[in-house]
Short mmCIF file of C-alpha atoms in Angstrom, two decimals:
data_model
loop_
_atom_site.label_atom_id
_atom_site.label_comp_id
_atom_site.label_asym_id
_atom_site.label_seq_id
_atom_site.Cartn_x
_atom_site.Cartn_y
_atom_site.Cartn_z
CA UNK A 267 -0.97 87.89 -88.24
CA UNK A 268 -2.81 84.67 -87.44
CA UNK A 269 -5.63 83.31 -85.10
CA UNK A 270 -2.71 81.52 -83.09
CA UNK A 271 -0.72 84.73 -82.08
CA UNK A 272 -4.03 86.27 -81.18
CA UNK A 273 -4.45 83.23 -78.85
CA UNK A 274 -0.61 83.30 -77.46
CA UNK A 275 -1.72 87.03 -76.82
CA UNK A 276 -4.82 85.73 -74.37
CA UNK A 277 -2.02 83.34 -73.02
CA UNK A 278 -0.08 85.61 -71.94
CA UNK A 279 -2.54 87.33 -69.82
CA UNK A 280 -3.07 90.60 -67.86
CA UNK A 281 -1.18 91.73 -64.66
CA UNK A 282 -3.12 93.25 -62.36
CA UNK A 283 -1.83 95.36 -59.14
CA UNK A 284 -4.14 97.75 -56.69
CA UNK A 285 -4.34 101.45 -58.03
CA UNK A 286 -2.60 102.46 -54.48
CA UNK A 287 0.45 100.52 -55.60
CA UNK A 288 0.84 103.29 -58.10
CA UNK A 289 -0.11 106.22 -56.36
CA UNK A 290 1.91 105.57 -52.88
CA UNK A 291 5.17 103.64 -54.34
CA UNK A 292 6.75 107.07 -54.09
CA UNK A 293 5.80 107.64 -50.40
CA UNK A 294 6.77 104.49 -49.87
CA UNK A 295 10.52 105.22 -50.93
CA UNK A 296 10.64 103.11 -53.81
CA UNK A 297 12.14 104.20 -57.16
CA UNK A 298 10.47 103.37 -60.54
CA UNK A 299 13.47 100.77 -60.59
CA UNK A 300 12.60 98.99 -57.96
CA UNK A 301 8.66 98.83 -58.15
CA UNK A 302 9.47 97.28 -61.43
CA UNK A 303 11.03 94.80 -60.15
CA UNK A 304 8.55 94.16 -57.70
CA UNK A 305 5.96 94.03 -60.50
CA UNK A 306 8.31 91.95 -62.73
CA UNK A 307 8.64 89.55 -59.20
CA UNK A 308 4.96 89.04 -58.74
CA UNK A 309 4.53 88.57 -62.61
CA UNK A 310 7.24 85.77 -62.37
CA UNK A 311 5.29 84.16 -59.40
CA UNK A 312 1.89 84.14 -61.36
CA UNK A 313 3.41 82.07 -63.55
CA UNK A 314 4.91 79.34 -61.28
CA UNK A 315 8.34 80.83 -60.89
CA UNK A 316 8.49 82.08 -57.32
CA UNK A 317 11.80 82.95 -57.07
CA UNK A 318 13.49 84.42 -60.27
CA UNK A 319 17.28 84.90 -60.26
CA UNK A 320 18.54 88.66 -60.98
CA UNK A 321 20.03 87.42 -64.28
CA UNK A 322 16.04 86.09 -65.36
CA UNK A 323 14.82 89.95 -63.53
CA UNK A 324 17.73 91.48 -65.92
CA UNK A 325 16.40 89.62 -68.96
CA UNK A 326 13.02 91.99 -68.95
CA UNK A 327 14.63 95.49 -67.03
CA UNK A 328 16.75 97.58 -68.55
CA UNK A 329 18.76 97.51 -65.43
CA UNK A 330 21.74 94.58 -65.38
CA UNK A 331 22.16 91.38 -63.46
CA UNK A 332 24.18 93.40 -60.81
CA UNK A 333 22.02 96.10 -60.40
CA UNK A 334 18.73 93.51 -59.64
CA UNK A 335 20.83 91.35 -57.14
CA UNK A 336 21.48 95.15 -55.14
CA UNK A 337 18.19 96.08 -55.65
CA UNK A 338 16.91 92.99 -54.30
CA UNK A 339 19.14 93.54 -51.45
CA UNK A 340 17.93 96.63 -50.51
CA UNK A 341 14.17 95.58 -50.73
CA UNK A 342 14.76 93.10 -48.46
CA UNK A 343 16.92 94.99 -45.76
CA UNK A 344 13.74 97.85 -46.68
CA UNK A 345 11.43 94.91 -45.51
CA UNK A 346 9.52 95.03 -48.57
CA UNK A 347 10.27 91.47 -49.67
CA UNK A 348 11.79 88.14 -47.87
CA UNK A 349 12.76 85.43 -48.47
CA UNK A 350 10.61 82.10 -47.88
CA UNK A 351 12.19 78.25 -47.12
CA UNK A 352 9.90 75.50 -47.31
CA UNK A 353 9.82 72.01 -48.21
CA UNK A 354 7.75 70.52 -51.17
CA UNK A 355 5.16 67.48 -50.93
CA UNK A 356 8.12 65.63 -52.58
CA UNK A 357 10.87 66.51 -49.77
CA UNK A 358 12.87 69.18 -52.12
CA UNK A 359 14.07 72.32 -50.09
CA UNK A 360 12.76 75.61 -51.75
CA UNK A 361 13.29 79.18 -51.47
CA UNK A 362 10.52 81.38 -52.44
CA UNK A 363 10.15 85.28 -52.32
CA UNK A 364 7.26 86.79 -50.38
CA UNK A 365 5.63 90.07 -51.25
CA UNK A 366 3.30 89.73 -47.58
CA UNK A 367 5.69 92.92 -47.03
CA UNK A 368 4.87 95.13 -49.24
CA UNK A 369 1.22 94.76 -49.00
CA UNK A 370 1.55 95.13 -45.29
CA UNK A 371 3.56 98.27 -45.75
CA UNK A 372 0.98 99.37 -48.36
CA UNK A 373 -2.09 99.05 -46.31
CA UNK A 374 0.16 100.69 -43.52
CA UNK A 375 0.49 103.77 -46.21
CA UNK A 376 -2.71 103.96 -47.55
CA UNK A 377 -4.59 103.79 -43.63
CA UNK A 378 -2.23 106.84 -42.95
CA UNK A 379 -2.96 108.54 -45.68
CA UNK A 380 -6.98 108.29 -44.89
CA UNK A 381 -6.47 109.07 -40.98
CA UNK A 382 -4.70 112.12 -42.31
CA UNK A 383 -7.94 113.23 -44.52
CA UNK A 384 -9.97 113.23 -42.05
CA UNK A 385 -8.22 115.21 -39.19
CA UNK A 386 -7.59 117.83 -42.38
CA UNK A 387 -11.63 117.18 -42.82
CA UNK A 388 -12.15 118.43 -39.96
CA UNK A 389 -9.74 121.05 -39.71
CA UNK A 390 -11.69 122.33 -42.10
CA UNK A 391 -14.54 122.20 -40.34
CA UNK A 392 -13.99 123.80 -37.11
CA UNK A 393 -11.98 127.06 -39.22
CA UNK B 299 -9.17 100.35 -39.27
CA UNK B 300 -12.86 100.83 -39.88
CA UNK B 301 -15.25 99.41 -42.92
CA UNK B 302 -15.30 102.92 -44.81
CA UNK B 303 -11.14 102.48 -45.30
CA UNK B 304 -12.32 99.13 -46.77
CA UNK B 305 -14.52 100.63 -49.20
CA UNK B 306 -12.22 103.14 -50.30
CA UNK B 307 -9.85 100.76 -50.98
CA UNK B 308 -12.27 99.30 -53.29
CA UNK B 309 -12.92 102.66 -54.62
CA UNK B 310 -9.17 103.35 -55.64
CA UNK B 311 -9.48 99.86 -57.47
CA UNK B 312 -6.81 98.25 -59.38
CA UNK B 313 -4.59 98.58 -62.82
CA UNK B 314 -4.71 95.95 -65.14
CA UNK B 315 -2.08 95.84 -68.11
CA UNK B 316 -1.27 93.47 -70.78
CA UNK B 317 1.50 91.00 -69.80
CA UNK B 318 3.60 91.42 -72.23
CA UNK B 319 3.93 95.11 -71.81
CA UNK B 320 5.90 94.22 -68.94
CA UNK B 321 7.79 91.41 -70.72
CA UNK B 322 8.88 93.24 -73.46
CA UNK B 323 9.21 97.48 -72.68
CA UNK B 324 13.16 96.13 -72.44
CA UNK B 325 13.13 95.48 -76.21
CA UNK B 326 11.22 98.56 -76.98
CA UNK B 327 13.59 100.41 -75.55
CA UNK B 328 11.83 102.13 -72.29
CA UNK B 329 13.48 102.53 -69.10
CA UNK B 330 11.87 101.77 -66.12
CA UNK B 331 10.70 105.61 -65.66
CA UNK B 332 9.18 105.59 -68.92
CA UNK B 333 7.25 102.41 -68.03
CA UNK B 334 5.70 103.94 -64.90
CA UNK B 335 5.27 107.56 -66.23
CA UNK B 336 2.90 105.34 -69.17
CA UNK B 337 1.20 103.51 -66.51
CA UNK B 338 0.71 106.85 -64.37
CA UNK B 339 -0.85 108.59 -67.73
CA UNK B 340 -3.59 105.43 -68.36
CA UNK B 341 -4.30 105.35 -64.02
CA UNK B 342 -4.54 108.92 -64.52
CA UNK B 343 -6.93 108.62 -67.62
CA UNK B 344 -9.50 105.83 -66.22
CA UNK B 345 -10.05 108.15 -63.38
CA UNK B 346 -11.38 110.60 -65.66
CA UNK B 347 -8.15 112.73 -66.21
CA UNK B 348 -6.93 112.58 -69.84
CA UNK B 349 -4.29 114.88 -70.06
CA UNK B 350 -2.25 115.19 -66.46
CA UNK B 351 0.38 117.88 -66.41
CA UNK B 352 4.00 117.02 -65.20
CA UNK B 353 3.35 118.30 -61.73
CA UNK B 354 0.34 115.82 -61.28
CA UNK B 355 2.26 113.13 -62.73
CA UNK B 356 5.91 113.71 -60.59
CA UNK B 357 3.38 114.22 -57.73
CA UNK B 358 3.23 110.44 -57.97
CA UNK B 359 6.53 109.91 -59.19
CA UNK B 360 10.25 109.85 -57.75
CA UNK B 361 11.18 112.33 -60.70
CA UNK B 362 10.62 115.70 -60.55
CA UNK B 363 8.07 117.61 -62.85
CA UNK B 364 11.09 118.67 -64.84
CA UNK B 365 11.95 115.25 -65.61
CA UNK B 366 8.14 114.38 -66.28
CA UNK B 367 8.37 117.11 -69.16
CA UNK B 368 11.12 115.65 -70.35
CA UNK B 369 10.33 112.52 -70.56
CA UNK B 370 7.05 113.16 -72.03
CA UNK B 371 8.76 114.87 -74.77
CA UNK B 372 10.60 111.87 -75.23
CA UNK B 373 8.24 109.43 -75.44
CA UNK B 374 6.40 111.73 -78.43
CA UNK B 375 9.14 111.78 -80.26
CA UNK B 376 10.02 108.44 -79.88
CA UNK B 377 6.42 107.54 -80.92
CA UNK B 378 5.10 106.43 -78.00
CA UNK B 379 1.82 108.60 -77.05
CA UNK B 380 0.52 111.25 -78.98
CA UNK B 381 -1.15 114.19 -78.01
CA UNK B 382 -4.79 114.71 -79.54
CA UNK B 383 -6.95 117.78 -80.09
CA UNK B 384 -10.30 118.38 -79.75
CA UNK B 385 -13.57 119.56 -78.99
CA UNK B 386 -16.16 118.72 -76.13
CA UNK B 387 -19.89 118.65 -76.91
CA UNK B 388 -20.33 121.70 -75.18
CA UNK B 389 -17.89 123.51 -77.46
CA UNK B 390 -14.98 123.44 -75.37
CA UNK B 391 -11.27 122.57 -76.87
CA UNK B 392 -9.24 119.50 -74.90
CA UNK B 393 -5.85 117.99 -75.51
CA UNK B 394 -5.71 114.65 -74.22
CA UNK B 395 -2.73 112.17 -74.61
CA UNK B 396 -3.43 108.54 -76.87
CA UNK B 397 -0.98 105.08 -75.68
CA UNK B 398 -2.64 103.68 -79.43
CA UNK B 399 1.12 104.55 -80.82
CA UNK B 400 2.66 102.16 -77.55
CA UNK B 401 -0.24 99.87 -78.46
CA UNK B 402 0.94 99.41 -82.08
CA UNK B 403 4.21 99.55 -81.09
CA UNK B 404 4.36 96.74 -78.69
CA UNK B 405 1.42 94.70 -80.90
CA UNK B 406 4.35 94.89 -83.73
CA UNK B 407 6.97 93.75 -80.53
CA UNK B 408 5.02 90.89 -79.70
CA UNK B 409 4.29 89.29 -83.45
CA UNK B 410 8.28 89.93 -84.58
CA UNK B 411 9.08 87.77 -81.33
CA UNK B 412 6.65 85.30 -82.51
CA UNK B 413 8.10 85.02 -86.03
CA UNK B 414 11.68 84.60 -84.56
CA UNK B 415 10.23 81.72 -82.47
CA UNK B 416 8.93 80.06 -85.66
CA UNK B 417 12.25 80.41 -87.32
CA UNK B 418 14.15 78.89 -84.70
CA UNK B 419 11.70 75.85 -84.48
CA UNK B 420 11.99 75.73 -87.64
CA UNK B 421 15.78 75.76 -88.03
CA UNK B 422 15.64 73.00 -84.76
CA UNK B 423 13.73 70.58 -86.41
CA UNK B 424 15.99 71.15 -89.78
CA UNK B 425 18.89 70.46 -88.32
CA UNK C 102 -6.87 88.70 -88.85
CA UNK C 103 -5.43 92.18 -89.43
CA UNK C 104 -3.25 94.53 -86.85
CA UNK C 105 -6.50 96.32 -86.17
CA UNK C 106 -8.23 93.82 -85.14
CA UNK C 107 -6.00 93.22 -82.43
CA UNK C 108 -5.83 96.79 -81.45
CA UNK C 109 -9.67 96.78 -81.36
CA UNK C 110 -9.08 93.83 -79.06
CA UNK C 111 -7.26 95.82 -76.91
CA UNK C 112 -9.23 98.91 -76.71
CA UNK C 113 -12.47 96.36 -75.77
CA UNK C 114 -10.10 96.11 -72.36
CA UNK C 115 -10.68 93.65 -69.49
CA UNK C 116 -13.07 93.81 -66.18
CA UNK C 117 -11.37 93.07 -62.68
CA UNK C 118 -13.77 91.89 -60.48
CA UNK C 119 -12.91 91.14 -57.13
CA UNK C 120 -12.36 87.19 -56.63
CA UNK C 121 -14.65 87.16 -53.56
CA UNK C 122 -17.50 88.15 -55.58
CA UNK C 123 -17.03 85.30 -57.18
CA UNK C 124 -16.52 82.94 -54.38
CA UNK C 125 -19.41 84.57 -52.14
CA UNK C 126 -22.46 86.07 -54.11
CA UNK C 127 -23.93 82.43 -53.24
CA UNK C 128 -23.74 83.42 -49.89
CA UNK C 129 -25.57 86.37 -50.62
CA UNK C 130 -28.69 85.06 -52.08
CA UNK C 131 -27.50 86.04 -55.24
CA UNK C 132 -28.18 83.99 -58.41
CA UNK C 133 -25.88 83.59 -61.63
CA UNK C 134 -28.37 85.97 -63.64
CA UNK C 135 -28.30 88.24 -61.14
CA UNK C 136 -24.14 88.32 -60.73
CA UNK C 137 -24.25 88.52 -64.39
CA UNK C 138 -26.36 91.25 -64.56
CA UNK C 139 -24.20 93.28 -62.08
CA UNK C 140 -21.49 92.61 -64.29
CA UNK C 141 -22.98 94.13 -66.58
CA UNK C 142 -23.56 97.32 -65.12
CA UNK C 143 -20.15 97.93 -63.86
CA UNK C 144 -19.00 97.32 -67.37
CA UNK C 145 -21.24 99.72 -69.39
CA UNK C 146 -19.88 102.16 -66.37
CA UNK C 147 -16.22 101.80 -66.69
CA UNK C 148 -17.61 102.49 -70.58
CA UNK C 149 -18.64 105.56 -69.50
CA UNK C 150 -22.57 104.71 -69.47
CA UNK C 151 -23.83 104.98 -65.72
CA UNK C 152 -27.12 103.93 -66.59
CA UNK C 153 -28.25 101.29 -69.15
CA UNK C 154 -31.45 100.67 -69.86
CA UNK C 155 -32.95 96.84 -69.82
CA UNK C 156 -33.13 97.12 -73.27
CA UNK C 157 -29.19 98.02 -73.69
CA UNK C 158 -28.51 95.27 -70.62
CA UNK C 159 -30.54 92.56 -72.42
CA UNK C 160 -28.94 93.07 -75.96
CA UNK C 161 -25.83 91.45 -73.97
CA UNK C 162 -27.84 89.02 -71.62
CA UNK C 163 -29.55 85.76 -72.42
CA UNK C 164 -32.82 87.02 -70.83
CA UNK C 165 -35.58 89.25 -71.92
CA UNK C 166 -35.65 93.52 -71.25
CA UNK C 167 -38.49 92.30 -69.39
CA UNK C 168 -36.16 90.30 -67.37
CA UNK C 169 -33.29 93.01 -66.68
CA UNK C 170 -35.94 95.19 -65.54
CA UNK C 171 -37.64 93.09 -62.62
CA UNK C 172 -34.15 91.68 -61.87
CA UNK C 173 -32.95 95.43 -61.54
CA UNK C 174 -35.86 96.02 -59.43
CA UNK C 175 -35.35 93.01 -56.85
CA UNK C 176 -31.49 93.96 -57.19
CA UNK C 177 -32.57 97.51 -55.35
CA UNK C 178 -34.91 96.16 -53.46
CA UNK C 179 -33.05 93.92 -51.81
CA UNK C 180 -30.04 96.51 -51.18
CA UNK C 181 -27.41 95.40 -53.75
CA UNK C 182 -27.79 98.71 -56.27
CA UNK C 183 -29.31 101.74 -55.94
CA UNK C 184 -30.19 104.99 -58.40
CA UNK C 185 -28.78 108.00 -57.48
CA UNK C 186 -29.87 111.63 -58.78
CA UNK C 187 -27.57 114.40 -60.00
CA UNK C 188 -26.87 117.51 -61.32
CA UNK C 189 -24.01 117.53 -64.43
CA UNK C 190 -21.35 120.42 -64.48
CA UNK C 191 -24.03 121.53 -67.16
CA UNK C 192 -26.66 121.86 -65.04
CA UNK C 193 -27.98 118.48 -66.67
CA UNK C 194 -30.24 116.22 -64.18
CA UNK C 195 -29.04 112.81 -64.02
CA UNK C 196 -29.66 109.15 -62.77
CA UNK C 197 -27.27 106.08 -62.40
CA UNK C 198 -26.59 103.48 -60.82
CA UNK C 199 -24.34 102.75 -57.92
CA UNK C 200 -22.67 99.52 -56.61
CA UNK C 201 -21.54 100.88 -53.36
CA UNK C 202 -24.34 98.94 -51.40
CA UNK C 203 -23.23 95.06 -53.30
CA UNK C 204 -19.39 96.56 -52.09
CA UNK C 205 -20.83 97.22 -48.22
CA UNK C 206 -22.36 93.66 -48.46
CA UNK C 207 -19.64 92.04 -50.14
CA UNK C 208 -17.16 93.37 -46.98
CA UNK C 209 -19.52 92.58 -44.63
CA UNK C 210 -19.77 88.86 -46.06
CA UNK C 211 -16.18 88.74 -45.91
CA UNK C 212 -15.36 89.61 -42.34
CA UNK C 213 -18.31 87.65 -41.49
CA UNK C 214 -16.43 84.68 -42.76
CA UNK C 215 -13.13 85.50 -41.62
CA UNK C 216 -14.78 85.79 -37.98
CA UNK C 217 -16.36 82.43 -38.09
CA UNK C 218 -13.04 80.89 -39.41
CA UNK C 219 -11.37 82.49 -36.24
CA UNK C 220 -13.88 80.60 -33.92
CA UNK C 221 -13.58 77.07 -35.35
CA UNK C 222 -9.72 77.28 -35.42
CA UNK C 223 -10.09 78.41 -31.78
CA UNK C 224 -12.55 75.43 -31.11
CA UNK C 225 -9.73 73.05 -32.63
CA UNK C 226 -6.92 74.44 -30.57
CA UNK C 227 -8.95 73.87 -27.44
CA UNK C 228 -10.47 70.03 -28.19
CA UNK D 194 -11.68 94.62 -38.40
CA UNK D 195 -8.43 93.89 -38.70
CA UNK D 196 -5.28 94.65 -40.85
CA UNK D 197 -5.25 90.68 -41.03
CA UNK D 198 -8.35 91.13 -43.03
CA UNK D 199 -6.77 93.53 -45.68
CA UNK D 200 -4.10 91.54 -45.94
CA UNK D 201 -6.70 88.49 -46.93
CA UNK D 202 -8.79 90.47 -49.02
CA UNK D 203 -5.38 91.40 -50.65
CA UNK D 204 -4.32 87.62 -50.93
CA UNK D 205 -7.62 86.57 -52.03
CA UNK D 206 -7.12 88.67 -55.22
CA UNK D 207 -9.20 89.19 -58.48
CA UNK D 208 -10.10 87.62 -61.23
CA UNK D 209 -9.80 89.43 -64.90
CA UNK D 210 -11.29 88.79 -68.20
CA UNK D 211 -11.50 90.04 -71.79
CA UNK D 212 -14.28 92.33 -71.88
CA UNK D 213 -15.11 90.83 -74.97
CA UNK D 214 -16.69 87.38 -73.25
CA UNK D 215 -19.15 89.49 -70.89
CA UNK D 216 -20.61 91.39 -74.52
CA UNK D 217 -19.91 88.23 -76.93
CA UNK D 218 -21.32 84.90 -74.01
CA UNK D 219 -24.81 85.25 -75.36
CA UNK D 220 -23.79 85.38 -79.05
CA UNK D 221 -22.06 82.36 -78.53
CA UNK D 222 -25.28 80.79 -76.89
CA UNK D 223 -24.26 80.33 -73.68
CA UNK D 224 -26.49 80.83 -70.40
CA UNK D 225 -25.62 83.52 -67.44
CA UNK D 226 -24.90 79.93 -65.29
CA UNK D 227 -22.50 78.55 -68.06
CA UNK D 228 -20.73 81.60 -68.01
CA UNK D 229 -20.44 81.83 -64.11
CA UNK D 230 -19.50 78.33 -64.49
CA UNK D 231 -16.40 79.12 -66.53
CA UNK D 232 -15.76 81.88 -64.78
CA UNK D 233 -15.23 79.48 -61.72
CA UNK D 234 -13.27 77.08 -63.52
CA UNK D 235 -10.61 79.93 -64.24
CA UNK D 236 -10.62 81.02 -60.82
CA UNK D 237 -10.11 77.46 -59.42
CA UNK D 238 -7.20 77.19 -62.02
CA UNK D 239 -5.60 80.27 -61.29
CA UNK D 240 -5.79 79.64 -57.46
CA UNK D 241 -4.31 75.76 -58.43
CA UNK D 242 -6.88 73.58 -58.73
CA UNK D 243 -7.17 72.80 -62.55
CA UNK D 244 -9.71 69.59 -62.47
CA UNK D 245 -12.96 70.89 -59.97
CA UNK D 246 -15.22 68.80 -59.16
CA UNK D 247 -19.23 69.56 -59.37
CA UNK D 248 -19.36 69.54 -55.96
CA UNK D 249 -16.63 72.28 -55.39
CA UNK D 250 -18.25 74.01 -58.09
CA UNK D 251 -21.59 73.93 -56.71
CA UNK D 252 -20.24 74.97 -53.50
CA UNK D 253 -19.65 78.65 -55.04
CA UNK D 254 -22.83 78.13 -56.87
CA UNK D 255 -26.64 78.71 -57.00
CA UNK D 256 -26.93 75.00 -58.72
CA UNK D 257 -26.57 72.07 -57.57
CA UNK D 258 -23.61 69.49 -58.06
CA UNK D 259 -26.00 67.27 -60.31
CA UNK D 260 -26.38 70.71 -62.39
CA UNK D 261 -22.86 71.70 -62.56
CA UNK D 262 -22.18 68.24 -64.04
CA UNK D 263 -24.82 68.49 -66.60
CA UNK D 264 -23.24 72.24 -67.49
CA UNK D 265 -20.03 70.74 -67.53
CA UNK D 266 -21.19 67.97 -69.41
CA UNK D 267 -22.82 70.64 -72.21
CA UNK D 268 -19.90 72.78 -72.42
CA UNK D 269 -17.62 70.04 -73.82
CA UNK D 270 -20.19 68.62 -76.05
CA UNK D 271 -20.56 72.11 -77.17
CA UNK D 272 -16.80 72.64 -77.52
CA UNK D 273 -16.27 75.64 -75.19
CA UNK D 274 -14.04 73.11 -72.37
CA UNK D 275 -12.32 70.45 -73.17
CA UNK D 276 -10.83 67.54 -70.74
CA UNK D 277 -6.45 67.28 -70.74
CA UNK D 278 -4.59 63.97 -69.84
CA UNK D 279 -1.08 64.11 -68.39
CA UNK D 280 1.52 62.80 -66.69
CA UNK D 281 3.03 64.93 -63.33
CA UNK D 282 7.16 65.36 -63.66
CA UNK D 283 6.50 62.68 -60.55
CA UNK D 284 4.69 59.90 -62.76
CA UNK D 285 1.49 60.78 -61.54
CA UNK D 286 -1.57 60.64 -63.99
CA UNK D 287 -4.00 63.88 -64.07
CA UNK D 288 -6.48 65.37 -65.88
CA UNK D 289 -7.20 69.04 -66.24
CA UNK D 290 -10.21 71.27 -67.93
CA UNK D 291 -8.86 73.53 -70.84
CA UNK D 292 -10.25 76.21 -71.63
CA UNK D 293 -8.32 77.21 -74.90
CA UNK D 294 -11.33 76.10 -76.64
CA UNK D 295 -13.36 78.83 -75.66
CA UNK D 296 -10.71 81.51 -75.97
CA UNK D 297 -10.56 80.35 -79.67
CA UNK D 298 -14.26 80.72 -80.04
CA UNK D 299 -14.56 84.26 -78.70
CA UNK D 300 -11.75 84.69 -80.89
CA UNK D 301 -13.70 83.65 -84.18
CA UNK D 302 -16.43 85.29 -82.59
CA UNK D 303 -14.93 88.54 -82.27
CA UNK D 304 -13.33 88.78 -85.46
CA UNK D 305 -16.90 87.75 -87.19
CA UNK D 306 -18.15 90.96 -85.35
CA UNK D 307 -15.56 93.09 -86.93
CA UNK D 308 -15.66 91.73 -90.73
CA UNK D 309 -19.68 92.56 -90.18
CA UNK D 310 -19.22 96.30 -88.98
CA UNK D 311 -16.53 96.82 -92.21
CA UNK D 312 -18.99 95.49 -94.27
CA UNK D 313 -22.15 97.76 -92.91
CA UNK D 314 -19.35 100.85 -92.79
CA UNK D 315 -18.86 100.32 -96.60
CA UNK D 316 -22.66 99.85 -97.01
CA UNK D 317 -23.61 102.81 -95.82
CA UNK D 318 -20.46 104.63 -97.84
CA UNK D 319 -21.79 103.48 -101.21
CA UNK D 320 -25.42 104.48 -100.62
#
């Protein structure tokens, strides 16, 4: 082991998602599959690729080609991703996922959750 | 939505894992459940809570607590986590699981992937 | 450069901070010593250590215990930490520091900001 | 406050780094400000902007622009930044701060530490 794999290591980086991500994702109705991909979709973003194809997904899941291009599907008819068109500085047509979505839904989730505390909170208050 | 949500949003925080843990669980041969069930056991353990049972963990999870025991069972024997003993200060005995064996595992992941790389430059600028 | 070394690396871990912080404790009358300083604390926290001393702060810091300590003491007096007393499952009193009040002031900061940007965008649609 | 809000807290994001550089910045004799100063020139990166200028720097900052160039100025003398020329896939010239420099020296840095503490453990084995 050498000083440059220790530095492709730092390269590589960290990937960093809010804790609620992990605690609601179930609530939410998504599978471990799919917040995978979701994970493995914002990971491909933070490094410049905004909109991986199902067969570049497949490469890191243990799920194939087919199965991505469905479960894509299905997040996007679940409104937890869409799909972006825009045009670059240079005039090229682009499409791009978003994951606006899924934080919406997420914030949606984690609001409800809270509201819910405190009517129990005070539940337990007037008992 | 009020300031204290806010806050506790902060509170809850975020995950942060190593890239290539992502990038590479594919080649270590972890499914997608696996993945999450290890992230679920180090959220679980930064929040103070070393050693979550498989009700607190499919609590979070779309698997069932059955499936949690399974898989944890797994993912020992496939040398994965371990499960530690020991004793508090105050005399009391703890188990508590360790990701050090996924740690080594996917430290060994990442440098074999680096040699292959060299080869193949290698064998590129040979030929 | 051995295996453990990198495993040590990994065990040191990472600190998230959130990127307004970054962008706003200007804004807040806060200088780089002082930013630093809070840094500082949340690490040795998420280390399990609650409450360093100056001394332990400074062995990190380019500035003197001397320093950490009035620094710590303009930091509470201006509202951005403040010590909080305990009891320990073990009947152990405690002190430590919290962040909650740089948190409150960090939101605040933001939705001050997001408010004015709301009223100059409105000024521009109407001119 | 607003959902809206969230959702720009959310896209405003965090910023992550090696534990390591917050415990190791003041062995490598660097200042609180040089370090904040880094710290902005990754978050400027990672948000796009790879070649700041001391005036958006200073905009974040307790120094002034005349400062930030003088720390900029020190940094690359001192070999912890370093200045990248390069051509755009559109033919357009740019230049970029690196920071691989300073990755490398936290690197030596942190291995130093760890020969040191072998060499104390098997000090204090043979006495």
């Amino acid at each position: 082991m050498q000083k440059a794999d220790f530095l492709d290591w730092l390269r590589a980086g960290n990937i960093t998602i809010p804790a609620a991500l992990l605690t609601e994702y179930k609530n939410m109705h998504l599978t471990e599959q799919e917040l995978v991909l979701l994970l493995q979709v914002i990971h491909f973003s933070e490094k410049g690729n905004d909109f991986p194809t199902p067969v570049e997904l497949s490469g890191r899941m243990a799920v194939t080609a087919f199965d991505c291009t469905e479960m894509l599907r299905a997040l996007i008819q679940k409104g937890f991703i869409e799909i972006i068109d825009g045009d670059s500085p240079e005039g090229i047509r682009f499409e791009k996922y978003s994951l606006e979505p899924l934080w919406e839904k997420l914030i949606d989730r984690f609001l409800l959750n809270r509201k819910r505390e405190k009517v129990e909170a005070r539940q337990v208050e007037e008992t």
